[in-house]
Amino acid sequence: MPLWLALSVVLGIFIGTFFANRFGGNRLSIINSGSNKLTDLLHIIDDQYVDTVNMNDLVETAMPQILSELDPHSVYIGVKDVQQANDDLKGSFFGVGIEFTIRQDTIHVQNVISNGPAERAGLLAGDKIVEVDGKSFVGKEVTNEVAMRALKGEKDTKVEVGVLRYKEKKVKRFTITRGEIPMKSVTATYMLNDDTGYIKIKNWGEKTYPELLIALAKLAQEGFSNLVIDLRGNTGGYLMSAVQIANEFLPKNRLIVYTQGRKSARQEYRSDGRGSYQQLPLVVLIDESSASASEIFAGAIQDNDRGTIIGRRSFGKGLVQQPVTLHDGSMVRLTIARYYSPSGRCIQKPYTQGGDKDYESDILTRYEHGEFFSQDSIHHTGPEYHTTGGRVVYGGGGITPDIFVPEDTVDMTSYYKEASMSGLILQFAYDYTDNNRQTLSAFETMPELEAHLRKINSVELFVQYAEKNGLKRRNLMIQRSHKLLERYVNSRVIYNMMGEAEWTEYLNADDPAILEALRVFKEGSAFPKAPKSKSNKKG
């Protein structure tokens, strides 16, 4: 009896402990003991929740939410998106070598990269990809993400595509061997006039610096003595690319930028005096989309009184992210410091931890407050700072240009806005290009193609197309916005036929910021100077 009694007590304690732990909430003592609450919560959900939960999906959903509580630029990148995120900065990827757009649930080849895998296989601009590896590849499920995943791949792997060619009903099939596809950061280099070179930097990647040196060498052969660097629309990238390029234009031991954070000691980046263009008159163009590394470069040039900044106030992204790869291949980009321009300005605009709707809508707010149209509407939240030459510059987010250029809305009408916002201009340009590719291919230069588009009255062709697609003709508005419509329509056809460099050159022809830069060079005022102090003495 004593033996059986002892066994019963032991069994009872075991059973009671099991059920208490299982259902009585005693597992919460693990959390209260100071261990990782988040891990414990996930274990409890996995173990006790009423329904089956896909824990991986739950974590994937939770990670971005957690990071969004910190700041606007700490982000989580899932495994399937890491490659794309890295490709955007590396300067190349492995794929077939085409630019495409998806229209009516079908991939339309917009451009075939010269000497790339697709061109070598026989693909042409205007082809429609309808099959991939023997399977139909059309329909609503064909998104940009799905298409890129199908066409990209490891080097030397093969993909078979079936295409429909213009005026042909039979599918043509091509086997393409994937190869390295360059992604250029410097997308346009040419002479604005006999003296002034122009370079467009689209983003700051691993190869931006060598690309810029090649562009400068090209301009040197053409005899340039002034330079415009266009950073409008450049949302950033690698810090070191901006530092390397700033170094080309600054004298020795000039501060370019410094970073500092709670756990990150101040780190300075300075010029080494080896730059080849330290005395070249320089203008930098920025706008509300210029961010991060673009602001670092513009701030370094401005604070060192090395050149003139023209345009509109930049975005204001001055947080430093450190990439951290997780065990499953996903990635966290965690903010660890802030960027500061040489004068001490924090480039980052204000934000609220835990999510900030005002931050997300800041560009729209600036537009509504008139900042795009009047320099007096720019609202500085930070104190005054001073350049090396004593000029006043402002902190509080972004780089305020030395010369403000408003957005041109003089001839903008509701018709033009609807034509632009609806996507009808883009659709027309794609259709017109596809239907007239043979004719358009006869024009070898951008000015020749532009002259042709003017001759055929591309605006009227668009208006007829738009009317058939639901946009009512408004003759007075069309007449008022004719120049804007012509510029937009023609630029997209030029882009489709000739690429980004010619597209940029066409748009720059009457661009107010470009014209202002040329004025600065003509007047010899590319090196800004502090205004002379006024004397208080009376005569």
Coordinates of C-alpha atoms in Angstrom, one line a residue:
M1 CA 0.0 0.0 0.0
P2 CA 2.7 2.6 0.8
L3 CA 4.4 1.9 -2.6
W4 CA 1.2 2.3 -4.5
L5 CA 0.4 5.4 -2.6
A6 CA 3.8 6.9 -3.4
L7 CA 3.4 6.0 -7.1
S8 CA -0.1 7.6 -7.2
V9 CA 1.2 10.8 -5.6
V10 CA 4.1 11.0 -8.1
L11 CA 1.7 10.3 -11.0
G12 CA -0.7 12.9 -9.8
I13 CA 2.0 15.6 -9.5
F14 CA 3.2 14.7 -13.1
I15 CA -0.3 14.9 -14.5
G16 CA -1.1 18.1 -12.6
T17 CA 2.1 19.8 -13.7
F18 CA 1.5 18.7 -17.3
F19 CA -2.0 20.1 -17.5
A20 CA -1.1 23.2 -15.6
N21 CA 1.7 24.0 -18.0
R22 CA -0.4 23.0 -21.0
F23 CA -3.6 24.9 -20.2
G24 CA -3.2 26.9 -17.0
G25 CA -1.0 29.7 -18.4
N26 CA 2.1 28.8 -16.4
R27 CA 4.2 29.2 -19.6
L28 CA 3.8 33.0 -19.2
S29 CA 6.3 32.7 -16.4
I30 CA 8.9 32.2 -19.1
I31 CA 8.0 35.7 -20.4
N32 CA 8.0 37.2 -16.9
S33 CA 11.5 35.8 -16.3
G34 CA 12.9 38.4 -18.7
S35 CA 13.5 36.3 -21.8
N36 CA 12.5 37.3 -25.4
K37 CA 8.8 38.1 -25.2
L38 CA 8.4 38.1 -29.0
T39 CA 9.8 34.6 -29.3
D40 CA 7.7 33.4 -26.4
L41 CA 4.6 34.8 -27.9
L42 CA 5.2 33.0 -31.1
H43 CA 5.8 29.7 -29.3
I44 CA 2.5 30.2 -27.3
I45 CA 0.5 31.0 -30.5
D46 CA 2.1 28.0 -32.3
D47 CA 1.3 25.7 -29.3
Q48 CA -2.1 26.9 -28.0
Y49 CA -3.9 29.0 -30.6
V50 CA -7.4 27.8 -31.5
D51 CA -6.7 27.4 -35.2
T52 CA -3.6 26.3 -37.2
V53 CA -1.4 29.2 -37.9
N54 CA 1.3 29.5 -40.6
M55 CA 4.1 30.8 -38.3
N56 CA 6.4 31.8 -41.2
D57 CA 3.6 34.0 -42.7
L58 CA 2.9 35.5 -39.3
V59 CA 6.6 36.4 -38.9
E60 CA 6.9 37.8 -42.4
T61 CA 3.9 40.1 -41.7
A62 CA 5.2 41.1 -38.2
M63 CA 8.7 42.0 -39.2
P64 CA 7.9 45.1 -41.4
Q65 CA 5.4 46.3 -38.7
I66 CA 8.0 46.1 -36.0
L67 CA 10.6 48.1 -38.0
S68 CA 8.1 50.7 -39.1
E69 CA 7.8 51.6 -35.4
L70 CA 11.4 52.9 -35.5
D71 CA 11.7 55.2 -38.4
P72 CA 10.6 55.6 -42.0
H73 CA 13.7 53.9 -43.5
S74 CA 14.4 50.8 -41.4
V75 CA 12.9 48.0 -43.5
Y76 CA 12.6 44.3 -43.8
I77 CA 13.2 42.6 -47.2
G78 CA 11.9 39.1 -47.7
V79 CA 14.0 36.4 -49.3
K80 CA 12.3 36.7 -52.7
D81 CA 13.0 40.4 -52.8
V82 CA 16.6 40.5 -51.6
Q83 CA 18.1 39.8 -55.0
Q84 CA 16.2 42.6 -56.7
A85 CA 17.1 45.0 -53.9
N86 CA 20.8 44.2 -54.3
D87 CA 20.6 44.2 -58.1
D88 CA 19.4 47.8 -58.1
L89 CA 22.7 49.0 -56.5
K90 CA 25.2 46.5 -57.9
G91 CA 25.1 47.8 -61.4
S92 CA 24.4 44.5 -63.1
F93 CA 22.3 41.3 -62.9
F94 CA 21.9 38.1 -64.8
G95 CA 19.0 38.0 -67.2
V96 CA 17.9 38.1 -70.9
G97 CA 18.5 41.8 -71.5
I98 CA 15.2 43.5 -72.4
E99 CA 13.2 46.5 -71.2
F100 CA 9.5 45.7 -71.1
T101 CA 6.1 47.0 -70.2
I102 CA 3.0 45.0 -69.4
R103 CA -0.1 46.0 -71.3
Q104 CA -3.3 44.2 -71.7
D105 CA -1.9 41.3 -69.6
T106 CA 1.0 40.8 -72.0
I107 CA 4.7 41.6 -71.9
H108 CA 5.6 44.1 -74.6
V109 CA 9.4 44.3 -75.4
Q110 CA 10.1 48.0 -75.3
N111 CA 13.9 47.9 -75.9
V112 CA 16.5 45.1 -76.5
I113 CA 19.8 45.8 -74.9
S114 CA 22.6 46.1 -77.5
N115 CA 24.7 43.0 -77.8
G116 CA 22.8 41.4 -74.9
P117 CA 21.5 37.8 -74.7
A118 CA 18.0 38.6 -76.1
E119 CA 19.5 40.5 -79.1
R120 CA 21.9 37.7 -79.9
A121 CA 19.0 35.2 -79.8
G122 CA 16.9 37.3 -82.2
L123 CA 14.4 39.3 -80.2
L124 CA 13.3 42.7 -81.4
A125 CA 11.7 45.7 -79.8
G126 CA 8.0 45.5 -80.3
D127 CA 7.8 41.7 -79.8
K128 CA 5.1 40.4 -77.4
I129 CA 6.2 37.6 -75.1
V130 CA 3.3 35.1 -74.8
E131 CA 5.1 31.9 -73.7
V132 CA 7.9 31.1 -71.3
D133 CA 9.5 27.6 -71.3
G134 CA 6.7 26.2 -73.3
K135 CA 3.8 27.5 -71.1
S136 CA 1.4 30.3 -71.8
F137 CA 2.6 33.6 -70.1
V138 CA -0.3 36.0 -70.5
G139 CA -3.1 37.0 -68.2
K140 CA -3.6 39.1 -65.0
E141 CA -1.2 36.9 -63.1
V142 CA 1.7 38.2 -65.2
T143 CA 2.9 41.1 -63.1
N144 CA 6.3 42.9 -63.3
E145 CA 7.5 40.8 -60.3
V146 CA 6.4 37.5 -61.9
A147 CA 7.9 38.5 -65.3
M148 CA 11.3 39.5 -63.8
R149 CA 11.4 36.3 -61.8
A150 CA 10.8 34.3 -65.0
L151 CA 13.3 36.1 -67.1
K152 CA 16.1 36.6 -64.6
G153 CA 18.2 33.7 -63.5
E154 CA 21.7 32.3 -63.0
K155 CA 24.4 33.0 -65.5
D156 CA 24.5 30.6 -68.6
T157 CA 21.1 29.1 -67.8
K158 CA 18.6 29.0 -70.6
V159 CA 15.0 30.2 -71.0
E160 CA 12.7 29.7 -74.0
V161 CA 10.4 32.5 -74.9
G162 CA 7.6 32.5 -77.4
V163 CA 6.8 35.8 -79.1
L164 CA 4.2 37.3 -81.3
R165 CA 5.8 39.7 -83.8
Y166 CA 4.0 42.6 -85.4
K167 CA 1.6 41.6 -88.2
E168 CA 2.5 37.9 -87.6
K169 CA 0.0 35.4 -86.2
K170 CA 2.4 32.5 -85.6
V171 CA 4.4 32.3 -82.4
K172 CA 8.2 32.5 -82.8
R173 CA 10.3 30.7 -80.2
F174 CA 13.7 31.7 -79.1
T175 CA 16.1 30.1 -76.6
I176 CA 18.0 32.7 -74.7
T177 CA 21.1 32.0 -72.6
R178 CA 21.1 34.4 -69.7
G179 CA 24.1 36.6 -69.2
E180 CA 25.3 39.6 -67.2
I181 CA 23.1 42.7 -67.9
P182 CA 24.7 46.1 -67.0
M183 CA 22.5 48.7 -65.3
K184 CA 23.9 52.1 -65.9
S185 CA 23.9 54.8 -63.3
V186 CA 25.1 57.5 -65.7
T187 CA 22.3 57.5 -68.3
A188 CA 23.1 60.6 -70.4
T189 CA 26.3 62.4 -71.3
Y190 CA 26.5 65.2 -74.0
M191 CA 27.4 68.8 -74.6
L192 CA 24.7 71.4 -73.9
N193 CA 26.6 74.0 -75.9
D194 CA 30.2 74.5 -77.1
D195 CA 31.5 74.9 -73.5
T196 CA 29.1 73.1 -71.2
G197 CA 29.0 69.3 -70.5
Y198 CA 26.0 67.5 -69.0
I199 CA 25.9 64.3 -67.0
K200 CA 22.8 62.6 -65.7
I201 CA 23.3 60.3 -62.7
K202 CA 20.2 58.1 -62.2
N203 CA 21.3 56.4 -59.0
W204 CA 24.4 55.7 -56.9
G205 CA 25.5 52.2 -57.4
E206 CA 28.8 50.2 -57.2
K207 CA 29.8 51.3 -60.7
T208 CA 28.7 54.9 -60.7
Y209 CA 32.2 56.3 -60.0
P210 CA 33.9 54.6 -63.0
E211 CA 31.0 55.4 -65.2
L212 CA 31.3 59.1 -64.3
L213 CA 35.1 59.1 -65.0
I214 CA 34.3 57.6 -68.5
A215 CA 31.6 60.3 -69.0
L216 CA 34.1 63.1 -68.0
A217 CA 36.7 61.7 -70.4
K218 CA 34.2 61.8 -73.2
L219 CA 33.3 65.4 -72.4
A220 CA 37.0 66.3 -72.2
Q221 CA 37.4 65.1 -75.8
E222 CA 34.7 67.5 -76.8
G223 CA 36.3 70.4 -75.0
F224 CA 34.0 71.1 -72.1
S225 CA 35.0 73.8 -69.6
N226 CA 31.8 73.9 -67.5
L227 CA 29.8 71.0 -66.1
V228 CA 26.1 70.3 -65.1
I229 CA 25.5 67.2 -62.9
D230 CA 21.8 66.3 -62.9
L231 CA 20.6 64.5 -59.8
R232 CA 16.9 65.2 -60.3
G233 CA 14.8 62.1 -59.6
N234 CA 17.9 60.3 -58.1
T235 CA 16.7 58.7 -54.9
G236 CA 20.1 57.6 -53.7
G237 CA 22.2 54.4 -53.2
Y238 CA 25.7 53.8 -52.1
L239 CA 27.3 56.5 -49.8
M240 CA 30.8 55.7 -51.1
S241 CA 29.9 56.4 -54.7
A242 CA 28.8 60.0 -53.7
V243 CA 32.0 60.4 -51.7
Q244 CA 34.2 59.3 -54.5
I245 CA 32.6 61.6 -57.0
A246 CA 32.6 64.6 -54.6
N247 CA 36.3 63.9 -54.1
E248 CA 36.9 64.6 -57.8
F249 CA 35.7 68.2 -57.4
L250 CA 37.0 69.3 -53.9
P251 CA 40.4 70.5 -52.8
K252 CA 42.4 68.5 -50.2
N253 CA 41.0 67.8 -46.7
R254 CA 37.5 69.2 -47.3
L255 CA 34.8 67.5 -45.3
I256 CA 32.3 65.7 -47.6
V257 CA 30.0 64.2 -45.0
Y258 CA 30.0 62.7 -41.6
T259 CA 27.8 60.1 -39.9
Q260 CA 27.0 59.7 -36.2
G261 CA 24.6 57.6 -34.1
R262 CA 23.9 56.4 -30.6
K263 CA 26.1 53.3 -31.1
S264 CA 28.1 54.7 -34.1
A265 CA 31.0 57.1 -33.4
R266 CA 31.4 60.1 -35.6
Q267 CA 32.9 59.0 -38.9
E268 CA 34.2 61.7 -41.3
Y269 CA 34.7 61.4 -45.1
R270 CA 37.2 63.9 -46.4
S271 CA 38.7 64.7 -49.8
D272 CA 42.2 63.6 -50.5
G273 CA 43.2 66.3 -53.0
R274 CA 43.7 63.9 -55.9
G275 CA 40.5 65.0 -57.8
S276 CA 41.1 66.0 -61.4
Y277 CA 38.3 68.6 -61.6
Q278 CA 38.9 70.8 -58.5
Q279 CA 38.6 74.1 -60.5
L280 CA 35.9 73.2 -63.0
P281 CA 32.9 75.5 -62.8
L282 CA 30.1 73.2 -61.6
V283 CA 26.3 73.3 -61.3
V284 CA 24.2 70.5 -59.6
L285 CA 20.5 70.1 -60.3
I286 CA 18.2 68.7 -57.6
D287 CA 14.5 68.4 -57.0
E288 CA 12.1 67.0 -54.4
S289 CA 13.0 63.4 -55.4
S290 CA 16.7 63.8 -55.0
A291 CA 17.5 61.9 -51.8
S292 CA 20.2 60.2 -49.6
A293 CA 23.5 60.0 -51.5
S294 CA 22.3 62.7 -53.9
E295 CA 21.8 65.0 -50.9
I296 CA 25.2 64.1 -49.6
F297 CA 26.9 65.1 -52.9
A298 CA 24.8 68.3 -53.2
G299 CA 25.4 69.2 -49.6
A300 CA 29.2 68.7 -50.0
I301 CA 29.3 70.9 -53.0
Q302 CA 27.2 73.6 -51.4
D303 CA 28.7 73.7 -48.0
N304 CA 32.2 73.9 -49.5
D305 CA 31.1 76.7 -51.9
R306 CA 32.4 74.5 -54.7
G307 CA 29.4 74.9 -57.1
T308 CA 25.9 76.2 -57.5
I309 CA 22.9 74.1 -56.5
I310 CA 19.8 74.8 -58.8
G311 CA 16.3 73.4 -58.6
R312 CA 13.9 72.7 -55.7
R313 CA 14.4 71.5 -52.1
S314 CA 15.6 67.9 -52.0
F315 CA 13.7 65.0 -50.2
G316 CA 15.4 65.0 -46.8
K317 CA 16.6 61.4 -46.4
G318 CA 19.6 61.4 -44.0
L319 CA 19.4 58.2 -42.1
V320 CA 22.2 55.6 -42.5
Q321 CA 21.0 52.0 -42.9
Q322 CA 23.2 48.9 -42.2
P323 CA 22.2 45.7 -44.0
V324 CA 21.9 42.7 -41.8
T325 CA 21.3 39.3 -43.5
L326 CA 19.2 36.9 -41.5
H327 CA 19.6 33.1 -41.3
D328 CA 17.0 32.4 -44.0
G329 CA 18.5 34.8 -46.5
S330 CA 16.1 37.7 -45.8
M331 CA 17.5 41.0 -44.9
V332 CA 16.9 43.9 -42.4
R333 CA 18.2 47.4 -43.3
L334 CA 18.4 49.0 -39.9
T335 CA 19.1 52.7 -39.3
I336 CA 22.2 53.1 -37.2
A337 CA 23.2 56.7 -37.7
R338 CA 22.4 60.1 -39.4
Y339 CA 24.1 61.9 -42.2
Y340 CA 25.4 65.4 -41.6
S341 CA 26.6 67.9 -44.3
P342 CA 30.0 69.6 -43.8
S343 CA 28.4 72.6 -42.1
G344 CA 26.7 70.4 -39.6
R345 CA 23.3 70.2 -41.1
C346 CA 21.3 67.0 -40.5
I347 CA 20.0 66.1 -43.9
Q348 CA 17.1 64.0 -42.5
K349 CA 13.7 65.8 -42.3
P350 CA 11.7 65.5 -39.1
Y351 CA 9.6 62.3 -38.4
T352 CA 7.7 60.7 -35.6
Q353 CA 8.6 57.3 -34.3
G354 CA 5.8 54.7 -34.5
G355 CA 4.6 55.7 -38.0
D356 CA 4.1 59.1 -39.4
K357 CA 1.4 59.9 -42.0
D358 CA 2.7 63.4 -42.4
Y359 CA 6.1 62.1 -43.3
E360 CA 4.6 59.8 -46.0
S361 CA 2.7 62.6 -47.5
D362 CA 5.4 65.3 -47.1
I363 CA 5.9 65.8 -50.9
L364 CA 2.2 66.2 -51.5
T365 CA 2.0 68.6 -48.6
R366 CA 4.9 70.7 -50.0
Y367 CA 3.1 70.8 -53.3
E368 CA -0.2 71.9 -51.7
H369 CA 1.6 74.6 -49.7
G370 CA 3.1 76.0 -52.9
E371 CA 6.7 75.1 -52.3
F372 CA 7.1 73.8 -55.8
F373 CA 6.1 77.2 -57.2
S374 CA 7.5 79.8 -54.8
Q375 CA 10.8 79.9 -52.9
D376 CA 9.1 81.9 -50.1
S377 CA 6.9 78.8 -49.4
I378 CA 9.9 76.7 -48.3
H379 CA 9.5 76.0 -44.6
H380 CA 12.8 75.4 -42.8
T381 CA 12.5 73.7 -39.4
G382 CA 16.2 73.8 -38.5
P383 CA 18.6 76.6 -37.5
E384 CA 21.0 78.5 -39.8
Y385 CA 24.4 77.1 -40.7
H386 CA 27.3 78.6 -42.6
T387 CA 29.3 77.4 -45.6
T388 CA 33.1 77.6 -45.6
G389 CA 32.7 81.0 -47.3
G390 CA 30.2 82.3 -44.8
R391 CA 27.0 81.9 -46.7
V392 CA 23.9 81.0 -44.8
V393 CA 22.3 77.6 -45.4
Y394 CA 19.5 75.9 -43.6
G395 CA 19.0 72.6 -41.8
G396 CA 15.8 70.8 -40.9
G397 CA 15.7 68.4 -43.8
G398 CA 16.9 68.3 -47.4
I399 CA 19.2 70.6 -49.3
T400 CA 17.7 74.0 -50.3
P401 CA 19.1 75.1 -53.6
D402 CA 21.0 78.3 -54.1
I403 CA 18.8 79.1 -57.1
F404 CA 15.2 78.1 -57.0
V405 CA 13.4 77.0 -60.2
P406 CA 9.7 76.6 -59.8
E407 CA 7.6 73.8 -61.5
D408 CA 6.1 75.1 -64.7
T409 CA 2.3 75.0 -64.5
V410 CA 1.4 78.0 -66.6
D411 CA -0.2 76.0 -69.5
M412 CA -1.4 73.0 -67.4
T413 CA -5.2 72.3 -67.8
S414 CA -7.5 69.7 -66.4
Y415 CA -7.4 67.9 -69.9
Y416 CA -3.6 67.6 -69.7
K417 CA -3.8 66.4 -66.1
E418 CA -6.3 63.7 -67.0
A419 CA -4.3 62.6 -70.0
S420 CA -1.2 62.3 -67.9
M421 CA -2.7 60.7 -64.8
S422 CA -4.8 58.2 -66.7
G423 CA -1.8 56.7 -68.5
L424 CA -3.4 57.5 -71.9
I425 CA -0.3 59.3 -73.1
L426 CA 1.9 56.3 -72.3
Q427 CA -0.5 53.9 -73.9
F428 CA -0.7 56.0 -77.0
A429 CA 3.1 56.2 -77.3
Y430 CA 3.4 52.4 -76.9
D431 CA 0.8 51.7 -79.5
Y432 CA 2.0 54.4 -82.0
T433 CA 5.6 53.1 -81.7
D434 CA 4.6 49.5 -82.2
N435 CA 2.4 50.3 -85.2
N436 CA 5.0 52.5 -86.9
R437 CA 8.3 51.0 -85.8
Q438 CA 9.5 50.4 -89.3
T439 CA 8.9 54.0 -90.3
L440 CA 10.4 55.4 -87.1
S441 CA 13.5 53.3 -87.4
A442 CA 14.5 55.2 -90.5
F443 CA 15.4 58.3 -88.3
E444 CA 18.9 57.9 -87.0
T445 CA 19.1 61.0 -84.7
M446 CA 16.8 62.4 -82.0
P447 CA 16.3 65.8 -83.8
E448 CA 15.3 63.9 -87.0
L449 CA 12.7 61.9 -85.1
E450 CA 11.5 64.9 -83.2
A451 CA 11.0 66.8 -86.5
H452 CA 9.0 63.9 -87.9
L453 CA 6.7 63.8 -84.9
R454 CA 6.1 67.5 -85.2
K455 CA 5.3 67.1 -88.9
I456 CA 2.7 64.5 -88.4
N457 CA 1.1 66.5 -85.5
S458 CA 1.5 63.8 -82.8
V459 CA -0.8 65.8 -80.5
E460 CA -3.7 65.5 -82.8
L461 CA -3.1 61.8 -83.2
F462 CA -3.1 61.5 -79.4
V463 CA -6.3 63.5 -79.0
Q464 CA -8.1 61.2 -81.5
Y465 CA -6.7 58.1 -79.7
A466 CA -7.7 59.5 -76.3
E467 CA -11.2 60.3 -77.4
K468 CA -11.7 56.7 -78.6
N469 CA -10.6 55.6 -75.1
G470 CA -12.9 57.8 -73.1
L471 CA -11.2 61.2 -72.8
K472 CA -13.5 63.9 -74.2
R473 CA -11.9 66.4 -76.6
R474 CA -11.5 69.8 -75.1
N475 CA -10.3 72.1 -78.0
L476 CA -9.5 75.2 -75.9
M477 CA -7.7 73.2 -73.3
I478 CA -5.8 71.2 -75.9
Q479 CA -4.7 74.4 -77.6
R480 CA -3.5 75.9 -74.3
S481 CA -1.7 72.8 -73.2
H482 CA -0.4 72.0 -76.7
K483 CA 3.3 72.5 -75.9
L484 CA 3.0 70.3 -72.7
L485 CA 1.1 67.6 -74.6
E486 CA 3.6 67.6 -77.5
R487 CA 6.6 67.4 -75.1
Y488 CA 5.1 64.5 -73.2
V489 CA 3.9 62.5 -76.2
N490 CA 7.0 63.0 -78.3
S491 CA 9.4 62.3 -75.4
R492 CA 7.8 58.9 -74.8
V493 CA 8.0 57.9 -78.5
I494 CA 11.6 59.0 -78.5
Y495 CA 12.3 57.0 -75.4
N496 CA 10.6 53.9 -76.9
M497 CA 12.7 54.2 -80.1
M498 CA 16.0 55.5 -78.9
G499 CA 16.4 55.1 -75.2
E500 CA 17.0 57.1 -72.1
A501 CA 19.9 59.2 -73.2
E502 CA 18.0 60.7 -76.2
W503 CA 14.9 61.1 -74.1
T504 CA 16.8 63.1 -71.6
E505 CA 18.4 65.3 -74.2
Y506 CA 15.0 66.0 -75.8
L507 CA 13.5 67.0 -72.4
N508 CA 16.4 69.2 -71.5
A509 CA 16.2 71.3 -74.7
D510 CA 13.8 73.8 -73.0
D511 CA 14.2 72.8 -69.4
P512 CA 14.2 75.9 -67.1
A513 CA 16.8 74.5 -64.7
I514 CA 19.2 73.8 -67.6
L515 CA 18.6 77.3 -69.0
E516 CA 19.4 78.7 -65.5
A517 CA 22.6 76.7 -65.3
L518 CA 23.7 78.1 -68.7
R519 CA 23.0 81.6 -67.4
V520 CA 25.1 81.0 -64.3
F521 CA 28.1 79.8 -66.4
K522 CA 27.7 82.8 -68.7
E523 CA 27.8 85.2 -65.8
G524 CA 30.8 83.4 -64.2
S525 CA 28.9 82.8 -60.9
A526 CA 29.2 79.1 -60.6
F527 CA 31.4 79.5 -57.5
P528 CA 29.0 81.1 -54.9
K529 CA 30.3 83.8 -52.6
A530 CA 28.9 85.1 -49.3
P531 CA 27.2 88.5 -49.6
K532 CA 29.2 91.4 -48.4
S533 CA 28.2 92.7 -45.0
K534 CA 26.5 96.1 -45.0
S535 CA 28.3 98.8 -43.1
N536 CA 26.3 100.6 -40.3
K537 CA 28.4 103.8 -40.7
K538 CA 26.7 106.9 -41.9
G539 CA 28.4 109.3 -44.2

